[in-house]
Amino acid sequence: IGVDAPVAGVRPEDVRIDPQGSHPARIALREPLGPQHLLTLEGDGWTARASVPSALRLSEGDPVRVSFAPEKIHRFDENGKRIPPPGREDPKGG
């Protein structure tokens, strides 16, 4: 998804199904959760989960486009330690 980190994460509520999104994916799994559905999305080398309204009619196998707000992407090093967002590095190194 174009993030300079070994591991990146985005909360499901911050993943957007967006016809103009820059990341193509397919719906691998759709889990109904009442008024929301939790989608497992698979892209080229990445997997994400998206929380969407149940009124959004999508099925497993459907192709979609996805967008993420850059400020909502959490970056981690290879040991699982959070990397601060660009421009917010801790001057003490930790």
PDB file of C-alpha atoms in Angstrom:
ATOM      1  CA  ILE A   1       0.000   0.000   0.000  1.00  0.00           C
ATOM      2  CA  GLY A   2       3.016   2.250  -0.417  1.00  0.00           C
ATOM      3  CA  VAL A   3       4.056   2.596   3.235  1.00  0.00           C
ATOM      4  CA  ASP A   4       7.713   2.809   4.235  1.00  0.00           C
ATOM      5  CA  ALA A   5       7.561   0.267   7.083  1.00  0.00           C
ATOM      6  CA  PRO A   6       7.908  -3.508   7.451  1.00  0.00           C
ATOM      7  CA  VAL A   7       4.316  -3.754   8.730  1.00  0.00           C
ATOM      8  CA  ALA A   8       1.396  -1.350   8.333  1.00  0.00           C
ATOM      9  CA  GLY A   9      -2.085  -1.459   9.779  1.00  0.00           C
ATOM     10  CA  VAL A  10      -5.334   0.415   9.325  1.00  0.00           C
ATOM     11  CA  ARG A  11      -8.363   0.028  11.567  1.00  0.00           C
ATOM     12  CA  PRO A  12     -11.380  -1.482   9.744  1.00  0.00           C
ATOM     13  CA  GLU A  13     -13.413   1.700  10.224  1.00  0.00           C
ATOM     14  CA  ASP A  14     -10.679   3.668   8.411  1.00  0.00           C
ATOM     15  CA  VAL A  15     -10.651   1.477   5.284  1.00  0.00           C
ATOM     16  CA  ARG A  16     -12.924   2.905   2.577  1.00  0.00           C
ATOM     17  CA  ILE A  17     -14.547   1.114  -0.324  1.00  0.00           C
ATOM     18  CA  ASP A  18     -14.043   3.835  -2.914  1.00  0.00           C
ATOM     19  CA  PRO A  19     -14.674   3.560  -6.681  1.00  0.00           C
ATOM     20  CA  GLN A  20     -11.843   6.088  -7.145  1.00  0.00           C
ATOM     21  CA  GLY A  21      -9.547   4.341  -4.646  1.00  0.00           C
ATOM     22  CA  SER A  22      -5.978   3.676  -5.699  1.00  0.00           C
ATOM     23  CA  HIS A  23      -5.795   0.124  -4.323  1.00  0.00           C
ATOM     24  CA  PRO A  24      -7.592  -2.676  -6.205  1.00  0.00           C
ATOM     25  CA  ALA A  25      -8.722  -5.613  -4.083  1.00  0.00           C
ATOM     26  CA  ARG A  26     -11.265  -8.392  -3.935  1.00  0.00           C
ATOM     27  CA  ILE A  27     -13.601  -9.347  -1.137  1.00  0.00           C
ATOM     28  CA  ALA A  28     -12.302 -12.591   0.364  1.00  0.00           C
ATOM     29  CA  LEU A  29     -14.835 -12.797   3.201  1.00  0.00           C
ATOM     30  CA  ARG A  30     -17.996 -10.934   4.248  1.00  0.00           C
ATOM     31  CA  GLU A  31     -19.114 -11.265   7.864  1.00  0.00           C
ATOM     32  CA  PRO A  32     -22.562  -9.833   8.728  1.00  0.00           C
ATOM     33  CA  LEU A  33     -22.525  -8.038  12.094  1.00  0.00           C
ATOM     34  CA  GLY A  34     -25.993  -6.501  12.300  1.00  0.00           C
ATOM     35  CA  PRO A  35     -25.971  -2.994  10.819  1.00  0.00           C
ATOM     36  CA  GLN A  36     -22.348  -3.425   9.720  1.00  0.00           C
ATOM     37  CA  HIS A  37     -20.469  -6.005   7.675  1.00  0.00           C
ATOM     38  CA  LEU A  38     -16.819  -6.798   8.228  1.00  0.00           C
ATOM     39  CA  LEU A  39     -15.054  -7.399   4.924  1.00  0.00           C
ATOM     40  CA  THR A  40     -11.715  -9.129   4.509  1.00  0.00           C
ATOM     41  CA  LEU A  41     -10.049  -7.575   1.470  1.00  0.00           C
ATOM     42  CA  GLU A  42      -7.119  -9.019  -0.449  1.00  0.00           C
ATOM     43  CA  GLY A  43      -4.943  -6.830  -2.624  1.00  0.00           C
ATOM     44  CA  ASP A  44      -1.608  -7.332  -4.329  1.00  0.00           C
ATOM     45  CA  GLY A  45       0.549  -8.410  -1.385  1.00  0.00           C
ATOM     46  CA  TRP A  46      -1.710  -7.078   1.349  1.00  0.00           C
ATOM     47  CA  THR A  47      -4.828  -7.954   3.335  1.00  0.00           C
ATOM     48  CA  ALA A  48      -7.089  -5.509   5.165  1.00  0.00           C
ATOM     49  CA  ARG A  49     -10.419  -5.533   6.944  1.00  0.00           C
ATOM     50  CA  ALA A  50     -13.124  -2.954   6.327  1.00  0.00           C
ATOM     51  CA  SER A  51     -16.223  -2.180   8.340  1.00  0.00           C
ATOM     52  CA  VAL A  52     -19.032  -1.133   5.984  1.00  0.00           C
ATOM     53  CA  PRO A  53     -22.776  -0.528   6.297  1.00  0.00           C
ATOM     54  CA  SER A  54     -24.811  -3.678   5.696  1.00  0.00           C
ATOM     55  CA  ALA A  55     -26.824  -1.739   3.092  1.00  0.00           C
ATOM     56  CA  LEU A  56     -23.728  -1.790   0.876  1.00  0.00           C
ATOM     57  CA  ARG A  57     -24.442  -4.794  -1.331  1.00  0.00           C
ATOM     58  CA  LEU A  58     -21.137  -6.563  -1.810  1.00  0.00           C
ATOM     59  CA  SER A  59     -20.383 -10.278  -2.054  1.00  0.00           C
ATOM     60  CA  GLU A  60     -17.365 -12.501  -1.581  1.00  0.00           C
ATOM     61  CA  GLY A  61     -15.279 -12.479  -4.748  1.00  0.00           C
ATOM     62  CA  ASP A  62     -16.399  -8.999  -5.834  1.00  0.00           C
ATOM     63  CA  PRO A  63     -13.629  -6.693  -7.057  1.00  0.00           C
ATOM     64  CA  VAL A  64     -13.474  -3.347  -5.247  1.00  0.00           C
ATOM     65  CA  ARG A  65     -11.204  -0.342  -5.004  1.00  0.00           C
ATOM     66  CA  VAL A  66      -9.997   0.798  -1.607  1.00  0.00           C
ATOM     67  CA  SER A  67      -8.620   3.995  -0.132  1.00  0.00           C
ATOM     68  CA  PHE A  68      -6.900   4.741   3.158  1.00  0.00           C
ATOM     69  CA  ALA A  69      -6.376   8.168   4.700  1.00  0.00           C
ATOM     70  CA  PRO A  70      -2.563   8.417   5.085  1.00  0.00           C
ATOM     71  CA  GLU A  71      -2.881   9.761   8.637  1.00  0.00           C
ATOM     72  CA  LYS A  72      -4.859   6.641   9.607  1.00  0.00           C
ATOM     73  CA  ILE A  73      -2.108   4.197   8.595  1.00  0.00           C
ATOM     74  CA  HIS A  74      -0.169   2.844  11.582  1.00  0.00           C
ATOM     75  CA  ARG A  75       3.403   1.708  10.913  1.00  0.00           C
ATOM     76  CA  PHE A  76       5.367  -0.916  12.833  1.00  0.00           C
ATOM     77  CA  ASP A  77       8.925  -2.222  12.741  1.00  0.00           C
ATOM     78  CA  GLU A  78       9.842  -5.893  12.339  1.00  0.00           C
ATOM     79  CA  ASN A  79       9.567  -6.357  16.149  1.00  0.00           C
ATOM     80  CA  GLY A  80       6.044  -4.941  16.311  1.00  0.00           C
ATOM     81  CA  LYS A  81       7.087  -1.604  17.812  1.00  0.00           C
ATOM     82  CA  ARG A  82       5.062   1.320  16.531  1.00  0.00           C
ATOM     83  CA  ILE A  83       6.886   3.749  14.262  1.00  0.00           C
ATOM     84  CA  PRO A  84       5.722   7.351  14.816  1.00  0.00           C
ATOM     85  CA  PRO A  85       4.052   9.068  11.865  1.00  0.00           C
ATOM     86  CA  PRO A  86       6.395  11.047   9.591  1.00  0.00           C
ATOM     87  CA  GLY A  87       7.194  14.397  11.141  1.00  0.00           C
ATOM     88  CA  ARG A  88       6.322  13.171  14.653  1.00  0.00           C
ATOM     89  CA  GLU A  89       9.421  11.162  15.470  1.00  0.00           C
ATOM     90  CA  ASP A  90      10.252  11.009  19.169  1.00  0.00           C
ATOM     91  CA  PRO A  91      13.410  13.102  19.725  1.00  0.00           C
ATOM     92  CA  LYS A  92      14.382  10.684  22.555  1.00  0.00           C
ATOM     93  CA  GLY A  93      14.256   7.739  20.145  1.00  0.00           C
ATOM     94  CA  GLY A  94      11.461   5.865  21.815  1.00  0.00           C
TER      95      GLY A  94
END
